[in-house]
mmCIF file of C-alpha atoms and ligand atoms in Angstrom:
data_model
loop_
_atom_site.group_PDB
_atom_site.id
_atom_site.type_symbol
_atom_site.label_atom_id
_atom_site.label_comp_id
_atom_site.label_asym_id
_atom_site.label_seq_id
_atom_site.Cartn_x
_atom_site.Cartn_y
_atom_site.Cartn_z
ATOM 1 C CA MET G 1474 169.274 -127.181 46.242
ATOM 2 C CA ASN G 1475 170.005 -130.909 46.195
ATOM 3 C CA PRO G 1476 166.288 -132.209 45.245
ATOM 4 C CA GLY G 1477 166.774 -135.412 47.311
ATOM 5 C CA SER G 1478 167.155 -132.958 50.495
ATOM 6 C CA LEU G 1479 164.009 -133.938 53.039
ATOM 7 C CA LEU G 1480 164.010 -130.563 55.188
ATOM 8 C CA ASP G 1481 160.609 -130.541 56.766
ATOM 9 C CA ILE G 1482 157.925 -131.566 56.765
ATOM 10 C CA ALA G 1483 155.915 -128.313 56.216
ATOM 11 C CA SER G 1484 156.971 -127.999 52.559
ATOM 12 C CA LEU G 1485 155.685 -131.602 51.354
ATOM 13 C CA SER G 1486 152.876 -132.167 49.746
ATOM 14 C CA ALA G 1487 150.257 -134.697 50.831
ATOM 15 C CA GLN G 1488 151.787 -137.082 47.873
ATOM 16 C CA ASP G 1489 154.958 -136.383 48.656
ATOM 17 C CA ILE G 1490 153.915 -137.444 52.544
ATOM 18 C CA ARG G 1491 152.096 -141.112 50.974
ATOM 19 C CA SER G 1492 155.260 -141.812 48.138
ATOM 20 C CA TYR G 1493 157.601 -141.877 51.313
ATOM 21 C CA LEU G 1494 156.023 -144.379 53.060
ATOM 22 C CA ASP G 1495 154.189 -146.423 50.306
ATOM 23 C CA LEU G 1496 158.643 -146.622 50.179
ATOM 24 C CA ALA G 1497 159.206 -147.337 53.654
ATOM 25 C CA ASP G 1498 157.056 -150.119 52.695
ATOM 26 C CA LYS G 1499 158.929 -152.200 50.723
ATOM 27 C CA MET G 1500 162.294 -151.653 52.908
ATOM 28 C CA ASP G 1501 162.808 -154.365 54.967
ATOM 29 C CA PRO G 1502 165.788 -153.525 58.256
ATOM 30 C CA LEU G 1503 166.611 -157.639 58.053
ATOM 31 C CA GLN G 1504 166.873 -158.628 53.929
ATOM 32 C CA PRO G 1505 170.105 -156.405 52.979
ATOM 33 C CA GLN G 1506 170.766 -155.095 49.390
ATOM 34 C CA THR G 1507 173.006 -153.427 47.569
ATOM 35 C CA LEU G 1508 170.899 -150.289 46.008
ATOM 36 C CA LEU G 1509 172.963 -147.813 47.719
ATOM 37 C CA ALA G 1510 175.841 -149.943 47.199
ATOM 38 C CA GLY G 1511 179.346 -146.987 46.597
ATOM 39 C CA LYS G 1512 177.407 -144.147 48.275
ATOM 40 C CA ARG G 1513 178.843 -142.345 51.172
ATOM 41 C CA VAL G 1514 176.179 -141.020 54.049
ATOM 42 C CA ILE G 1515 177.587 -138.857 56.178
ATOM 43 C CA LEU G 1516 176.435 -138.676 60.128
ATOM 44 C CA LEU G 1517 177.061 -135.186 61.696
ATOM 45 C CA PHE G 1518 175.541 -134.864 64.341
ATOM 46 C CA TYR G 1519 175.770 -131.457 66.924
ATOM 47 C CA GLU G 1520 173.628 -132.311 69.458
ATOM 48 C CA ALA G 1521 173.049 -135.879 71.003
ATOM 49 C CA SER G 1522 170.725 -138.670 69.140
ATOM 50 C CA THR G 1523 169.686 -142.488 69.828
ATOM 51 C CA ARG G 1524 167.689 -143.330 67.953
ATOM 52 C CA THR G 1525 167.621 -141.762 65.176
ATOM 53 C CA ARG G 1526 171.639 -141.738 64.791
ATOM 54 C CA ILE G 1527 171.287 -145.740 65.270
ATOM 55 C CA SER G 1528 168.592 -145.979 62.315
ATOM 56 C CA PHE G 1529 169.653 -144.017 59.520
ATOM 57 C CA GLU G 1530 173.379 -145.459 60.277
ATOM 58 C CA LEU G 1531 171.448 -149.109 60.201
ATOM 59 C CA ALA G 1532 169.094 -147.694 57.728
ATOM 60 C CA ALA G 1533 172.009 -146.473 55.049
ATOM 61 C CA LYS G 1534 173.720 -149.810 55.800
ATOM 62 C CA ALA G 1535 171.357 -152.138 55.259
ATOM 63 C CA LEU G 1536 170.997 -149.977 51.603
ATOM 64 C CA GLY G 1537 174.492 -151.215 51.103
ATOM 65 C CA ALA G 1538 175.898 -147.901 51.522
ATOM 66 C CA THR G 1539 179.059 -146.483 53.906
ATOM 67 C CA THR G 1540 178.134 -144.483 56.782
ATOM 68 C CA ILE G 1541 180.731 -142.292 58.439
ATOM 69 C CA LEU G 1542 179.502 -140.266 61.848
ATOM 70 C CA ILE G 1543 181.178 -137.070 62.463
ATOM 71 C CA THR G 1544 180.291 -135.585 66.002
ATOM 72 C CA ALA G 1545 181.261 -131.553 67.011
ATOM 73 C CA ALA G 1546 182.884 -133.367 70.173
ATOM 74 C CA ALA G 1547 186.273 -135.145 68.506
ATOM 75 C CA SER G 1548 185.732 -132.870 65.274
ATOM 76 C CA SER G 1549 187.387 -130.085 64.012
ATOM 77 C CA ILE G 1550 183.807 -128.514 64.547
ATOM 78 C CA GLU G 1551 184.956 -127.803 68.407
ATOM 79 C CA LYS G 1552 188.048 -125.769 67.370
ATOM 80 C CA GLY G 1553 185.817 -123.231 65.569
ATOM 81 C CA GLU G 1554 185.032 -124.849 61.930
ATOM 82 C CA SER G 1555 181.910 -122.905 60.300
ATOM 83 C CA LEU G 1556 178.685 -125.457 59.359
ATOM 84 C CA LEU G 1557 179.516 -124.139 55.958
ATOM 85 C CA ASP G 1558 183.418 -125.011 56.049
ATOM 86 C CA THR G 1559 182.496 -128.841 57.438
ATOM 87 C CA GLY G 1560 180.517 -128.623 54.636
ATOM 88 C CA TYR G 1561 182.983 -127.622 52.221
ATOM 89 C CA THR G 1562 184.982 -130.215 53.611
ATOM 90 C CA LEU G 1563 182.875 -133.112 53.102
ATOM 91 C CA ARG G 1564 181.574 -132.810 50.087
ATOM 92 C CA ALA G 1565 185.755 -132.135 48.610
ATOM 93 C CA LEU G 1566 186.283 -136.313 50.380
ATOM 94 C CA ASN G 1567 182.953 -137.520 48.174
ATOM 95 C CA ALA G 1568 180.403 -137.506 50.548
ATOM 96 C CA ASP G 1569 177.223 -138.380 48.803
ATOM 97 C CA ALA G 1570 174.579 -137.261 51.596
ATOM 98 C CA ILE G 1571 174.405 -135.841 54.809
ATOM 99 C CA VAL G 1572 172.608 -136.532 57.075
ATOM 100 C CA MET G 1573 172.308 -133.827 60.026
ATOM 101 C CA ARG G 1574 171.313 -132.776 63.669
ATOM 102 C CA HIS G 1575 171.745 -129.667 64.918
ATOM 103 C CA PRO G 1576 171.188 -127.244 67.442
ATOM 104 C CA SER G 1577 169.984 -123.755 65.424
ATOM 105 C CA SER G 1578 166.600 -123.824 63.318
ATOM 106 C CA GLY G 1579 166.931 -123.201 60.012
ATOM 107 C CA ALA G 1580 171.148 -125.310 59.813
ATOM 108 C CA PRO G 1581 169.795 -127.695 57.280
ATOM 109 C CA HIS G 1582 168.590 -125.456 55.141
ATOM 110 C CA THR G 1583 171.193 -123.707 55.568
ATOM 111 C CA LEU G 1584 173.691 -125.702 54.238
ATOM 112 C CA SER G 1585 171.865 -127.459 51.364
ATOM 113 C CA GLN G 1586 171.370 -123.845 49.369
ATOM 114 C CA HIS G 1587 175.685 -124.381 50.132
ATOM 115 C CA ILE G 1588 175.794 -127.705 48.606
ATOM 116 C CA ASP G 1589 174.462 -129.674 45.249
ATOM 117 C CA ILE G 1590 174.003 -133.249 47.302
ATOM 118 C CA PRO G 1591 170.964 -134.287 49.610
ATOM 119 C CA VAL G 1592 170.803 -132.616 53.074
ATOM 120 C CA ILE G 1593 168.558 -134.417 55.489
ATOM 121 C CA ASN G 1594 167.573 -132.906 58.526
ATOM 122 C CA ALA G 1595 167.353 -135.481 61.404
ATOM 123 C CA GLY G 1596 166.355 -132.586 64.241
ATOM 124 C CA ASP G 1597 167.350 -129.028 63.627
ATOM 125 C CA GLY G 1598 167.212 -126.638 66.899
ATOM 126 C CA MET G 1599 163.142 -126.199 67.778
ATOM 127 C CA HIS G 1600 162.172 -126.427 64.268
ATOM 128 C CA GLU G 1601 161.631 -130.011 62.531
ATOM 129 C CA HIS G 1602 162.306 -133.366 62.445
ATOM 130 C CA PRO G 1603 160.512 -134.918 59.716
ATOM 131 C CA SER G 1604 161.698 -138.173 59.665
ATOM 132 C CA GLN G 1605 160.551 -138.820 63.387
ATOM 133 C CA GLY G 1606 156.961 -137.176 62.213
ATOM 134 C CA LEU G 1607 156.958 -140.384 58.380
ATOM 135 C CA LEU G 1608 157.891 -142.942 61.148
ATOM 136 C CA ASP G 1609 155.633 -141.483 63.464
ATOM 137 C CA ALA G 1610 152.817 -141.519 60.782
ATOM 138 C CA ARG G 1611 154.055 -145.401 59.752
ATOM 139 C CA THR G 1612 153.457 -146.500 63.316
ATOM 140 C CA ILE G 1613 149.877 -144.681 63.619
ATOM 141 C CA LEU G 1614 149.172 -146.200 60.187
ATOM 142 C CA GLN G 1615 149.531 -149.770 61.990
ATOM 143 C CA HIS G 1616 147.173 -149.263 64.926
ATOM 144 C CA LYS G 1617 144.631 -147.049 62.727
ATOM 145 C CA LYS G 1618 144.694 -147.631 59.392
ATOM 146 C CA LYS G 1619 144.446 -144.325 58.362
ATOM 147 C CA LEU G 1620 145.192 -140.333 59.653
ATOM 148 C CA ASP G 1621 141.699 -138.890 57.678
ATOM 149 C CA GLY G 1622 139.568 -137.750 60.319
ATOM 150 C CA LEU G 1623 141.705 -139.172 63.126
ATOM 151 C CA ARG G 1624 142.604 -137.379 66.310
ATOM 152 C CA LEU G 1625 145.846 -137.225 67.702
ATOM 153 C CA THR G 1626 146.870 -135.027 70.746
ATOM 154 C CA ILE G 1627 150.870 -133.659 71.494
ATOM 155 C CA VAL G 1628 150.868 -133.897 75.351
ATOM 156 C CA GLY G 1629 153.984 -131.543 77.159
ATOM 157 C CA ASP G 1630 156.837 -129.331 75.741
ATOM 158 C CA ILE G 1631 154.945 -128.452 72.321
ATOM 159 C CA PHE G 1632 157.256 -125.015 72.518
ATOM 160 C CA HIS G 1633 160.528 -126.554 72.624
ATOM 161 C CA SER G 1634 159.771 -130.341 70.251
ATOM 162 C CA ARG G 1635 160.362 -130.713 66.700
ATOM 163 C CA VAL G 1636 158.744 -133.315 66.915
ATOM 164 C CA ALA G 1637 155.765 -131.861 67.735
ATOM 165 C CA ARG G 1638 155.427 -129.650 64.783
ATOM 166 C CA SER G 1639 156.942 -132.088 61.890
ATOM 167 C CA ASN G 1640 154.212 -133.796 63.462
ATOM 168 C CA ALA G 1641 152.028 -131.322 63.325
ATOM 169 C CA HIS G 1642 152.286 -130.747 60.299
ATOM 170 C CA LEU G 1643 151.913 -134.157 58.383
ATOM 171 C CA LEU G 1644 148.909 -135.005 60.394
ATOM 172 C CA THR G 1645 147.301 -132.510 59.538
ATOM 173 C CA LYS G 1646 148.080 -132.777 55.389
ATOM 174 C CA MET G 1647 146.730 -135.818 55.566
ATOM 175 C CA GLY G 1648 143.500 -135.001 57.061
ATOM 176 C CA ALA G 1649 143.711 -135.588 60.676
ATOM 177 C CA HIS G 1650 142.585 -133.653 63.433
ATOM 178 C CA VAL G 1651 145.397 -131.985 65.978
ATOM 179 C CA THR G 1652 145.737 -131.095 69.451
ATOM 180 C CA PHE G 1653 148.400 -129.565 71.717
ATOM 181 C CA CYS G 1654 147.771 -129.690 75.211
ATOM 182 C CA GLY G 1655 150.167 -128.318 78.189
ATOM 183 C CA PRO G 1656 150.512 -125.650 80.380
ATOM 184 C CA PRO G 1657 150.731 -122.220 79.436
ATOM 185 C CA GLU G 1658 154.292 -121.802 79.080
ATOM 186 C CA LEU G 1659 155.017 -125.309 77.108
ATOM 187 C CA CYS G 1660 152.219 -124.875 74.943
ATOM 188 C CA PRO G 1661 151.104 -120.724 74.192
ATOM 189 C CA SER G 1662 147.685 -120.003 72.318
ATOM 190 C CA VAL G 1663 149.876 -119.295 69.497
ATOM 191 C CA ALA G 1664 150.740 -122.411 68.949
ATOM 192 C CA ALA G 1665 147.022 -123.002 67.045
ATOM 193 C CA LYS G 1666 148.981 -121.235 64.511
ATOM 194 C CA LEU G 1667 151.235 -123.291 63.922
ATOM 195 C CA VAL G 1668 149.650 -125.304 60.450
ATOM 196 C CA PRO G 1669 148.876 -121.892 58.049
ATOM 197 C CA ASN G 1670 144.442 -122.488 57.827
ATOM 198 C CA GLY G 1671 145.370 -126.344 59.385
ATOM 199 C CA SER G 1672 143.384 -127.306 62.492
ATOM 200 C CA VAL G 1673 145.082 -127.438 65.573
ATOM 201 C CA ARG G 1674 143.353 -126.879 68.644
ATOM 202 C CA VAL G 1675 145.533 -125.688 71.606
ATOM 203 C CA THR G 1676 143.918 -127.157 75.236
ATOM 204 C CA HIS G 1677 145.453 -126.587 78.713
ATOM 205 C CA ASP G 1678 143.428 -129.126 80.046
ATOM 206 C CA LEU G 1679 144.740 -133.083 80.543
ATOM 207 C CA GLU G 1680 141.227 -134.149 80.812
ATOM 208 C CA ASP G 1681 139.275 -132.202 77.650
ATOM 209 C CA GLY G 1682 143.104 -132.621 76.122
ATOM 210 C CA ILE G 1683 142.650 -136.242 75.146
ATOM 211 C CA ARG G 1684 139.249 -137.650 76.100
ATOM 212 C CA ASP G 1685 139.111 -137.644 72.594
ATOM 213 C CA ALA G 1686 142.089 -138.527 71.117
ATOM 214 C CA ASP G 1687 142.286 -141.653 69.409
ATOM 215 C CA VAL G 1688 146.852 -141.453 69.140
ATOM 216 C CA VAL G 1689 148.315 -139.478 72.760
ATOM 217 C CA MET G 1690 151.264 -138.007 71.756
ATOM 218 C CA LEU G 1691 153.592 -137.447 75.185
ATOM 219 C CA LEU G 1692 157.206 -135.737 74.938
ATOM 220 C CA ARG G 1693 159.562 -134.879 77.158
ATOM 221 C CA ILE G 1694 160.494 -131.813 78.607
ATOM 222 C CA GLN G 1695 163.536 -130.424 76.980
ATOM 223 C CA LYS G 1696 165.344 -128.707 79.723
ATOM 224 C CA GLU G 1697 168.297 -128.227 77.556
ATOM 225 C CA ARG G 1698 166.265 -125.512 75.991
ATOM 226 C CA LEU G 1699 164.786 -124.227 78.898
ATOM 227 C CA GLU G 1700 167.011 -121.622 79.736
ATOM 228 C CA GLY G 1701 165.378 -117.990 80.888
ATOM 229 C CA MET G 1702 161.782 -120.205 81.871
ATOM 230 C CA GLU G 1703 159.990 -120.393 84.976
ATOM 231 C CA LEU G 1704 159.263 -123.737 85.001
ATOM 232 C CA ARG G 1705 158.099 -126.146 88.729
ATOM 233 C CA VAL G 1706 158.735 -129.010 87.561
ATOM 234 C CA GLN G 1707 156.135 -130.950 90.903
ATOM 235 C CA ASP G 1708 152.924 -129.054 88.941
ATOM 236 C CA TYR G 1709 153.490 -130.262 85.389
ATOM 237 C CA ILE G 1710 153.667 -133.910 87.008
ATOM 238 C CA ASP G 1711 150.853 -132.912 89.122
ATOM 239 C CA ARG G 1712 148.602 -131.779 85.687
ATOM 240 C CA PHE G 1713 150.121 -133.650 82.774
ATOM 241 C CA GLN G 1714 152.021 -136.600 83.454
ATOM 242 C CA MET G 1715 150.612 -139.402 82.134
ATOM 243 C CA THR G 1716 149.655 -142.146 85.033
ATOM 244 C CA ARG G 1717 147.612 -145.643 84.895
ATOM 245 C CA GLU G 1718 144.785 -143.316 86.746
ATOM 246 C CA ARG G 1719 144.550 -140.678 83.705
ATOM 247 C CA LEU G 1720 144.581 -143.750 80.606
ATOM 248 C CA GLY G 1721 141.629 -144.400 82.060
ATOM 249 C CA TRP G 1722 140.360 -141.168 80.522
ATOM 250 C CA ILE G 1723 141.266 -141.819 76.976
ATOM 251 C CA LYS G 1724 138.911 -144.302 74.909
ATOM 252 C CA PRO G 1725 139.841 -147.875 75.011
ATOM 253 C CA ASP G 1726 141.576 -148.546 71.329
ATOM 254 C CA ALA G 1727 144.051 -144.953 71.846
ATOM 255 C CA ILE G 1728 147.473 -145.697 71.836
ATOM 256 C CA VAL G 1729 149.583 -143.677 73.480
ATOM 257 C CA MET G 1730 153.114 -142.534 71.974
ATOM 258 C CA HIS G 1731 156.572 -141.335 72.601
ATOM 259 C CA PRO G 1732 158.899 -139.980 70.544
ATOM 260 C CA GLY G 1733 162.058 -140.941 73.044
ATOM 261 C CA PRO G 1734 163.872 -140.290 75.181
ATOM 262 C CA ILE G 1735 161.239 -140.911 77.578
ATOM 263 C CA VAL G 1736 161.677 -139.524 81.451
ATOM 264 C CA ARG G 1737 159.929 -142.211 84.157
ATOM 265 C CA GLY G 1738 158.202 -140.026 86.596
ATOM 266 C CA LEU G 1739 158.096 -137.047 84.804
ATOM 267 C CA GLU G 1740 156.064 -136.893 81.136
ATOM 268 C CA LEU G 1741 154.855 -140.483 81.835
ATOM 269 C CA THR G 1742 154.929 -143.376 85.231
ATOM 270 C CA SER G 1743 156.740 -146.630 84.440
ATOM 271 C CA GLU G 1744 152.894 -148.062 84.097
ATOM 272 C CA VAL G 1745 152.206 -145.747 81.551
ATOM 273 C CA ALA G 1746 155.636 -146.907 79.778
ATOM 274 C CA ASP G 1747 155.083 -150.585 79.921
ATOM 275 C CA HIS G 1748 151.523 -150.174 79.034
ATOM 276 C CA GLU G 1749 150.367 -152.878 76.392
ATOM 277 C CA ARG G 1750 149.036 -149.267 74.740
ATOM 278 C CA ALA G 1751 152.236 -147.525 74.283
ATOM 279 C CA VAL G 1752 153.964 -148.091 71.119
ATOM 280 C CA ILE G 1753 157.077 -146.260 71.919
ATOM 281 C CA LEU G 1754 159.217 -149.395 70.348
ATOM 282 C CA ASN G 1755 156.648 -149.940 67.569
ATOM 283 C CA GLN G 1756 158.465 -145.722 66.985
ATOM 284 C CA VAL G 1757 161.333 -147.186 67.122
ATOM 285 C CA HIS G 1758 161.001 -149.854 65.232
ATOM 286 C CA ASN G 1759 160.062 -148.151 62.220
ATOM 287 C CA GLY G 1760 162.729 -146.120 61.987
ATOM 288 C CA VAL G 1761 164.729 -147.937 60.336
ATOM 289 C CA PRO G 1762 162.338 -149.003 57.079
ATOM 290 C CA THR G 1763 161.543 -144.719 57.394
ATOM 291 C CA ARG G 1764 164.849 -143.871 57.339
ATOM 292 C CA MET G 1765 165.911 -146.155 53.868
ATOM 293 C CA ALA G 1766 163.295 -144.717 52.384
ATOM 294 C CA ILE G 1767 164.464 -141.344 52.936
ATOM 295 C CA LEU G 1768 168.399 -142.461 52.097
ATOM 296 C CA ALA G 1769 166.865 -143.928 49.011
ATOM 297 C CA ARG G 1770 165.012 -141.267 47.658
ATOM 298 C CA ALA G 1771 167.351 -138.767 48.418
ATOM 299 C CA LEU G 1772 170.198 -141.004 46.466
ATOM 300 C CA GLY G 1773 167.743 -141.027 43.488
ATOM 301 C CA LYS G 1774 167.120 -145.526 43.604
ATOM 302 C CA ALA G 1775 163.699 -145.178 44.964
HETATM 303 C C1 NCD C 3024 163.438 -136.124 70.250
HETATM 304 C C2 NCD C 3024 164.334 -134.559 69.479
HETATM 305 O O1 NCD C 3024 165.991 -135.205 69.470
HETATM 306 O O2 NCD C 3024 163.968 -134.368 68.663
HETATM 307 N N1 NCD C 3024 164.421 -137.451 70.066
HETATM 308 C C3 NCD C 3024 163.700 -138.264 68.812
HETATM 309 O O3 NCD C 3024 164.918 -138.055 68.318
HETATM 310 N N2 NCD C 3024 163.446 -139.283 69.154
HETATM 311 C C4 NCD C 3024 162.964 -135.467 70.973
HETATM 312 C C5 NCD C 3024 163.550 -135.496 72.604
HETATM 313 O O4 NCD C 3024 164.722 -135.451 72.338
HETATM 314 O O5 NCD C 3024 162.776 -134.864 73.697
#
């Protein structure tokens, strides 16, 4: 595996996390650089994406790299080419780094074991989304100034969420207290065991989950991964949708986050999405400098 790879947060140390965040602070997307001039960054996306794909692309370009986007539709992936063969092909075309999103958990890890260039995980199935974890930490730091001792509650479809996993690993490594909140189908009690020796709490009651939180992070219901699962959407809305009234349950200085894409009228109302305490677009904004740091480090230019 190339040491520049970023596959998950679980295998990073607190020091690694800090160094990504410090490097992101030095990155200015509006000041184009030549740090990665001549480098070819391939964006290999087997799943839909808006924010992640565009911000990786803008990040690579802001550092002077060339980017090429490959999506599963309209490439040889559609013709049945395996992931490894696609990887070997990209390597033969002199790719310098691969940023990949894949519906199968562990796909970037597999690719990274067979290819000598950095592989960056842009979301693998229900496993991890490390760049999202890092940009969320940056956003929290901007509003709360610290992670240590902070209380963060993640509400919604924990079961299917790679964002919940990356955030829980990152925040507990940095000394924060994490609560998962949702109905048992989407937030099973076993989720408390996600972080080894970590302090993850699970609750199935929204008021209990968010009352003491400094940060409330809402998640989308991942309809594309619900196959075989009984979920009554109206029941979810009745018990867990974040509404303006329920915002009254949280601390006056708590912030509301969401990795996007948001579904207005489901996990949150429009009033909450547009509320001054929602920092959803700050998260999007932080995607570019964070991913500049990830790419600079991946290609040994940090
Ligand atoms: C998330 C993802 O794809 O994991 N979105 C994102 O990258 N910002 C969450 C989701 O799809 O709900």
